[in-house]
Short mmCIF file of N, CA and C and ligand atoms in Angstrom, two decimals:
data_model
loop_
_atom_site.label_atom_id
_atom_site.label_comp_id
_atom_site.label_asym_id
_atom_site.label_seq_id
_atom_site.Cartn_x
_atom_site.Cartn_y
_atom_site.Cartn_z
N MET A 26 5.98 -0.95 25.15
CA MET A 26 7.01 -1.06 23.80
C MET A 26 6.10 -2.47 23.30
N VAL A 27 5.89 -3.40 24.29
CA VAL A 27 5.03 -4.35 23.51
C VAL A 27 3.67 -4.41 22.69
N LEU A 28 2.93 -3.18 23.70
CA LEU A 28 1.65 -2.69 23.11
C LEU A 28 1.96 -2.05 21.53
N THR A 29 3.08 -0.92 21.88
CA THR A 29 2.99 -0.29 20.52
C THR A 29 3.62 -1.31 19.38
N ASP A 30 4.15 -2.28 19.84
CA ASP A 30 5.04 -3.19 18.67
C ASP A 30 3.94 -3.85 17.84
N THR A 31 2.62 -4.54 18.92
CA THR A 31 1.64 -5.00 18.12
C THR A 31 1.03 -4.30 17.46
N PHE A 32 0.74 -2.85 17.53
CA PHE A 32 -0.17 -1.78 16.87
C PHE A 32 0.67 -1.82 15.63
N LEU A 33 1.81 -1.25 15.77
CA LEU A 33 2.59 -1.09 14.59
C LEU A 33 2.58 -2.31 13.51
N ILE A 34 2.70 -3.49 14.20
CA ILE A 34 2.78 -4.82 13.34
C ILE A 34 1.28 -4.99 12.62
N GLN A 35 -0.10 -4.55 13.16
CA GLN A 35 -1.03 -4.42 12.97
C GLN A 35 -1.28 -3.55 11.51
N LEU A 36 -0.47 -2.08 11.77
CA LEU A 36 -0.59 -1.15 10.91
C LEU A 36 0.29 -1.78 9.69
N ALA A 37 1.35 -1.99 9.81
CA ALA A 37 2.32 -2.48 8.82
C ALA A 37 1.76 -3.46 7.80
N GLN A 38 0.82 -4.46 8.63
CA GLN A 38 -0.09 -5.58 7.75
C GLN A 38 -0.88 -5.02 6.71
N ARG A 39 -1.73 -4.07 7.63
CA ARG A 39 -2.63 -3.00 6.35
C ARG A 39 -2.04 -2.69 5.48
N ARG A 40 -1.03 -2.00 6.07
CA ARG A 40 -0.23 -1.21 4.80
C ARG A 40 0.16 -2.16 3.85
N ARG A 41 0.53 -3.31 4.07
CA ARG A 41 1.20 -4.09 2.98
C ARG A 41 0.14 -4.57 2.23
N LEU A 42 -1.17 -4.59 2.64
CA LEU A 42 -2.08 -5.01 1.86
C LEU A 42 -2.82 -4.16 1.12
N HIS A 43 -2.86 -2.94 1.23
CA HIS A 43 -3.18 -1.74 0.71
C HIS A 43 -2.47 -0.94 -0.03
N TYR A 44 -2.31 -0.94 -1.16
CA TYR A 44 -0.89 0.03 -1.86
C TYR A 44 -1.79 0.38 -3.12
N LYS A 45 -0.98 1.55 -3.88
CA LYS A 45 -1.29 1.82 -5.31
C LYS A 45 -0.36 0.98 -5.95
N ILE A 46 -0.87 0.40 -7.34
CA ILE A 46 0.13 0.14 -8.50
C ILE A 46 0.14 1.07 -9.35
N CYS A 47 1.01 1.69 -9.98
CA CYS A 47 1.01 2.36 -11.47
C CYS A 47 0.53 1.31 -12.54
N ARG A 48 -0.28 1.85 -13.41
CA ARG A 48 -0.50 1.29 -14.75
C ARG A 48 0.26 1.30 -15.59
N ARG A 49 1.57 2.36 -15.59
CA ARG A 49 1.96 2.79 -16.64
C ARG A 49 3.62 1.77 -16.64
N CYS A 50 3.99 1.73 -15.39
CA CYS A 50 5.26 1.15 -15.21
C CYS A 50 5.25 -0.39 -13.97
N GLY A 51 4.15 -0.29 -13.48
CA GLY A 51 4.01 -1.40 -12.33
C GLY A 51 4.29 -1.15 -11.05
N ALA A 52 5.00 -0.06 -10.94
CA ALA A 52 5.61 -0.12 -9.83
C ALA A 52 4.81 0.11 -8.49
N ARG A 53 5.25 -0.36 -7.17
CA ARG A 53 4.48 -0.02 -6.09
C ARG A 53 4.29 1.18 -5.45
N ASN A 54 3.37 1.94 -5.30
CA ASN A 54 3.40 3.14 -4.51
C ASN A 54 2.61 3.18 -3.25
N SER A 55 2.95 3.71 -2.24
CA SER A 55 2.31 3.88 -1.20
C SER A 55 0.63 4.40 -1.18
N PRO A 56 0.00 4.01 -0.01
CA PRO A 56 -1.43 4.40 -0.23
C PRO A 56 -2.00 6.05 -0.44
N ASP A 57 -1.05 6.61 0.02
CA ASP A 57 -1.20 8.22 0.23
C ASP A 57 -0.70 8.96 -1.31
N ALA A 58 -0.35 8.02 -1.95
CA ALA A 58 0.52 8.81 -3.21
C ALA A 58 -0.26 8.94 -4.27
N GLU A 59 -0.11 9.99 -4.70
CA GLU A 59 -0.91 10.63 -6.08
C GLU A 59 -0.19 10.17 -7.33
N LYS A 60 0.96 10.36 -7.30
CA LYS A 60 1.65 10.40 -8.46
C LYS A 60 2.62 9.03 -7.93
N CYS A 61 3.00 8.26 -9.18
CA CYS A 61 3.94 7.02 -9.63
C CYS A 61 5.16 7.90 -8.79
N ARG A 62 6.10 6.87 -8.06
CA ARG A 62 7.24 7.53 -7.72
C ARG A 62 8.12 7.28 -8.66
N LYS A 63 8.15 6.42 -9.53
CA LYS A 63 9.03 6.23 -10.59
C LYS A 63 8.71 6.89 -11.81
N CYS A 64 7.95 6.62 -12.66
CA CYS A 64 7.79 7.73 -13.86
C CYS A 64 6.66 8.70 -13.59
N ARG A 65 6.25 9.09 -12.44
CA ARG A 65 5.02 10.31 -11.74
C ARG A 65 4.27 10.26 -12.70
N SER A 66 3.71 9.13 -13.27
CA SER A 66 2.08 9.01 -13.90
C SER A 66 1.12 9.14 -12.76
N ARG A 67 0.23 9.55 -12.72
CA ARG A 67 -1.05 9.45 -12.11
C ARG A 67 -2.17 8.89 -12.17
N ASN A 68 -1.58 7.55 -13.13
CA ASN A 68 -2.64 6.53 -13.49
C ASN A 68 -2.34 5.43 -12.46
N LEU A 69 -2.58 5.72 -11.38
CA LEU A 69 -2.57 4.73 -10.37
C LEU A 69 -4.02 4.04 -10.07
N ARG A 70 -3.57 2.60 -9.89
CA ARG A 70 -4.88 1.92 -9.62
C ARG A 70 -4.80 1.38 -7.63
N TRP A 71 -5.71 1.14 -7.26
CA TRP A 71 -5.66 0.21 -5.90
C TRP A 71 -5.56 -0.82 -6.06
N LYS A 72 -4.36 -1.38 -4.94
CA LYS A 72 -4.20 -2.76 -5.00
C LYS A 72 -4.64 -3.53 -3.59
N LYS A 73 -5.86 -4.09 -3.79
CA LYS A 73 -6.54 -4.36 -2.44
C LYS A 73 -6.37 -6.04 -1.98
N ARG A 74 -6.04 -6.51 -1.13
CA ARG A 74 -6.08 -7.76 -1.00
C ARG A 74 -6.47 -8.37 0.37
N GLU A 75 -7.31 -9.33 0.28
CA GLU A 75 -7.93 -9.56 1.64
C GLU A 75 -7.10 -10.93 2.45
N LEU A 76 -7.26 -10.85 3.57
CA LEU A 76 -6.41 -11.56 4.33
C LEU A 76 -6.84 -13.07 4.18
N LYS A 77 -6.22 -13.81 4.04
CA LYS A 77 -6.64 -15.37 3.78
C LYS A 77 -7.04 -15.82 5.25
N ARG A 78 -8.30 -16.48 5.21
CA ARG A 78 -9.10 -16.97 6.23
C ARG A 78 -9.06 -18.57 6.33
ZN1 ZN B 102 4.97 4.25 -13.00
#
């Protein structure tokens, strides 16, 4: 369980840093989203943040 938890935490942290933002309404979407979940626009941009070192 501990190993899986660590893996999931690392995955969640990466997922939190990589997501798509809708240019139309500014909603946050999942990384594999093709359309905005709010306004269904395809005008999505990548939001990428580096971890602070
Ligand atoms: Zn939208």
